[in-house]
Short mmCIF file of C-alpha atoms (C1' of nucleotides) in Angstrom, two decimals:
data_model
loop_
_atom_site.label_atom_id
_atom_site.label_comp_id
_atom_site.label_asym_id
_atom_site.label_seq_id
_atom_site.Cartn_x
_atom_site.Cartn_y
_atom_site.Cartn_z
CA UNK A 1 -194.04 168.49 97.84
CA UNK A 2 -190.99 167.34 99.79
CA UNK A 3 -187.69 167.27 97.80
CA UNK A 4 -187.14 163.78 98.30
CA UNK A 5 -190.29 162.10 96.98
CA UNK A 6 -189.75 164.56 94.17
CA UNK A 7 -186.11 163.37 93.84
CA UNK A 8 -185.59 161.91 90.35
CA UNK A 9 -184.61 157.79 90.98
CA UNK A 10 -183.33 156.47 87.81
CA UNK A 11 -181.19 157.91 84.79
CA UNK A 12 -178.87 160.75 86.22
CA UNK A 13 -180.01 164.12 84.43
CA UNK A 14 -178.68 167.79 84.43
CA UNK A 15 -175.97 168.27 87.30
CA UNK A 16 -173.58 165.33 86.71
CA UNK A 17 -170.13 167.10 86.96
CA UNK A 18 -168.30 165.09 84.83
CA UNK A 19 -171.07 164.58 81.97
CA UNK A 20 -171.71 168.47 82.31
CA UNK A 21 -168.50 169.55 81.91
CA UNK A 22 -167.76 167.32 79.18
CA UNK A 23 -171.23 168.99 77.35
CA UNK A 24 -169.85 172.62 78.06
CA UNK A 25 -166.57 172.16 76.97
CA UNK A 26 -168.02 170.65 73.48
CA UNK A 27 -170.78 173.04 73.27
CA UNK A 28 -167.44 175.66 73.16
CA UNK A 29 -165.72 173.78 70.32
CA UNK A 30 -165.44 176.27 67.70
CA UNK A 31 -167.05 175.66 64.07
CA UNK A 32 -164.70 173.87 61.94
CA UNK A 33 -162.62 172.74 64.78
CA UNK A 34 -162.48 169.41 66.40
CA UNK A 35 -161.25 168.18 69.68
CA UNK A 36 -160.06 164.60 71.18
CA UNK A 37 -161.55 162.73 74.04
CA UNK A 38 -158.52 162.62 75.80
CA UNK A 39 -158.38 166.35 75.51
CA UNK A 40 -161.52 167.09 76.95
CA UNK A 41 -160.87 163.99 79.77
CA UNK A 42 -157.21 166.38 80.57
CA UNK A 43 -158.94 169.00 80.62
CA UNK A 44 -161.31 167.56 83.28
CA UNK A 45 -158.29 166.35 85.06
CA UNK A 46 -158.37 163.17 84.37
CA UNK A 47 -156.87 162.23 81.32
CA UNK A 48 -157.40 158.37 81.90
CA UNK A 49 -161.27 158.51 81.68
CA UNK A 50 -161.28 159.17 78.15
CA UNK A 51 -164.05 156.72 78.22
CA UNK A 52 -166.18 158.27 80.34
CA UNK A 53 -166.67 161.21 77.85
CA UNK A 54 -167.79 158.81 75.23
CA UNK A 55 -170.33 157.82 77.46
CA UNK A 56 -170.99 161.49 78.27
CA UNK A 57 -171.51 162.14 74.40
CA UNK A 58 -174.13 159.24 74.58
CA UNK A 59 -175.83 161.17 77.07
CA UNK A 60 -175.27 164.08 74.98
CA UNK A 61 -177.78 162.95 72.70
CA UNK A 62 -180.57 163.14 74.98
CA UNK A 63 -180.02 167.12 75.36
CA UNK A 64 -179.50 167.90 70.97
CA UNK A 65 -177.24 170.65 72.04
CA UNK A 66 -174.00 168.92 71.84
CA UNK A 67 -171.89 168.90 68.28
CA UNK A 68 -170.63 165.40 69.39
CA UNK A 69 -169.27 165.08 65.89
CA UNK A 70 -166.64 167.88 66.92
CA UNK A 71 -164.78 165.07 69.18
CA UNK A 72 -162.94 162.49 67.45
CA UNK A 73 -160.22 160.18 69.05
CA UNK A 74 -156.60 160.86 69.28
CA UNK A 75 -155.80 159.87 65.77
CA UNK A 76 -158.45 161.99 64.45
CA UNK A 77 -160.58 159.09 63.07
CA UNK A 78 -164.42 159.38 63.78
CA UNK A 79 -164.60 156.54 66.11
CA UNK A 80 -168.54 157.56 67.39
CA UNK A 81 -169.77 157.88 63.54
CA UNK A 82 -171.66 154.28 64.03
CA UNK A 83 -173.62 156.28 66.92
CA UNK A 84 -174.80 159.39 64.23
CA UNK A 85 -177.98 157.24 63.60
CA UNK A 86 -176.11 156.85 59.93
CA UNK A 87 -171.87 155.96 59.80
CA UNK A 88 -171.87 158.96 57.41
CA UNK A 89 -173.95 161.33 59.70
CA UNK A 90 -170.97 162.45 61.65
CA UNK A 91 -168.61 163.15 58.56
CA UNK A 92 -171.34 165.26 56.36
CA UNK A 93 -171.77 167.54 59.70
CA UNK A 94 -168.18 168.07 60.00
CA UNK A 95 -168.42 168.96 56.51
CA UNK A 96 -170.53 171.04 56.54
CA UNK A 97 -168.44 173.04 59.46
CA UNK A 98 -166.10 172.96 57.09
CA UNK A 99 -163.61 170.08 58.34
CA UNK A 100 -162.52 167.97 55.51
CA UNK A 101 -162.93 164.08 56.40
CA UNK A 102 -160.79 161.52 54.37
CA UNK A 103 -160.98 157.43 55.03
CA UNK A 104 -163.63 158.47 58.08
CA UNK A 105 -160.40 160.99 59.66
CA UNK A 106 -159.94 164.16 59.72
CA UNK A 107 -157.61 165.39 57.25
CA UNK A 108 -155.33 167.78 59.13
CA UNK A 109 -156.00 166.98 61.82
CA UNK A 110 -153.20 168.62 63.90
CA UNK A 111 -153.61 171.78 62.76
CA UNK A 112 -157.84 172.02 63.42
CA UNK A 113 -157.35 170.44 66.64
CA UNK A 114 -158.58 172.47 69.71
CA UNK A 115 -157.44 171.57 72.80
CA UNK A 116 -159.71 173.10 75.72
CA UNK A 117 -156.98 172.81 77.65
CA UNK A 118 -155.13 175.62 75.86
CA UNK A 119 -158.14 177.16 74.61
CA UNK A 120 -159.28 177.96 77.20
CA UNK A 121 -156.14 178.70 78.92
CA UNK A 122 -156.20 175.96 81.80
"C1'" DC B 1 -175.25 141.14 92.70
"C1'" DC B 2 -171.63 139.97 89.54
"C1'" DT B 3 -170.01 140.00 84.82
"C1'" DT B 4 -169.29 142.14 80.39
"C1'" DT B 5 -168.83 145.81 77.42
"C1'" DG B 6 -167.87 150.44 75.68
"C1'" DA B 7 -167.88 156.93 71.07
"C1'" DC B 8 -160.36 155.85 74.73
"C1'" DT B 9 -155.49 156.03 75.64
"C1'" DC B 10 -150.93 154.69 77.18
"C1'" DA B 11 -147.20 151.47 78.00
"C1'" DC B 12 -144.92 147.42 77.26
"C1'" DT B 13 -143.43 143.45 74.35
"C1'" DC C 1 -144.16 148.97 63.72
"C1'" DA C 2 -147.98 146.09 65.28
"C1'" DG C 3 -150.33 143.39 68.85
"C1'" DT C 4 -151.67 142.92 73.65
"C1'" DG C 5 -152.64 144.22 78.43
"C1'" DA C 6 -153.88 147.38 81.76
"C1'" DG C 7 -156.34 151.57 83.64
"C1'" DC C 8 -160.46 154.25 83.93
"C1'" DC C 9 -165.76 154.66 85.38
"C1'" DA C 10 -170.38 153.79 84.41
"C1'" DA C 11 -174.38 151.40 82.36
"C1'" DA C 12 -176.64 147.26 80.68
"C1'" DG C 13 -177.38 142.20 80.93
#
DNA sequence: CCTTTGACTCACT
DNA sequence: CAGTGAGCCAAAG
């Protein structure tokens, strides 16, 4: 079959830079360690489109191999929990890696942030 | 096709 | 210190 009547129309898939670098970097997030969306937007290069990655972690759902509940906003508050199918989905999984979660934020939040950035030594 | 919104963040007032 | 506007890019209406 010729590639282009096999080409794929509608909803972007695998090979979106942005959206698949913003999946690798939180597939790297290690357990019990959370990141920001700014972060991971730096990281990128672009530290504006923090936006984008939520959008990415929307997408993220579609693949179930991204711990979207590792990335929090800059405050540490679990702005996507509404998006966990439950608003207390996203907290008992960070639990359960072992992040404590206070008033829907992550308590110490500082200290258990990773930063891909210098994690991974960009 | 144009308008509005969204899992964000920064800067200014 | 809190509220508001602007910047960013893409998807849904």
């Amino acid at each position: 079959m010729s590639a282009s009547h096999m080409e794929n129309k509608t909803k972007q898939q695998y090979g979106q830079s942005f959206f698949e670098d913003v999946w690798d970097v939180v597939r790297q997030i290690p357990k019990g360690r959370v990141t920001s969306y700014g972060a991971i937007a730096n990281y990128l290069g672009t530290r504006m489109s923090a936006r984008m990655v939520g959008w990415a972690m929307n997408a993220a759902h579609a693949i179930g191999d991204v711990p979207a509940q590792r990335v929090v906003n800059r405050n540490g508050i679990l702005s996507g929990k509404a998006h966990f199918g439950s608003p207390e989905r996203m907290q008992e999984l960070l639990e359960a890696d072992g992040v404590e979660i206070r008033n829907d934020t992550v308590v110490d939040f500082k200290t258990l942030f990773w930063d891909p950035a210098t994690e991974l030594g960009l």
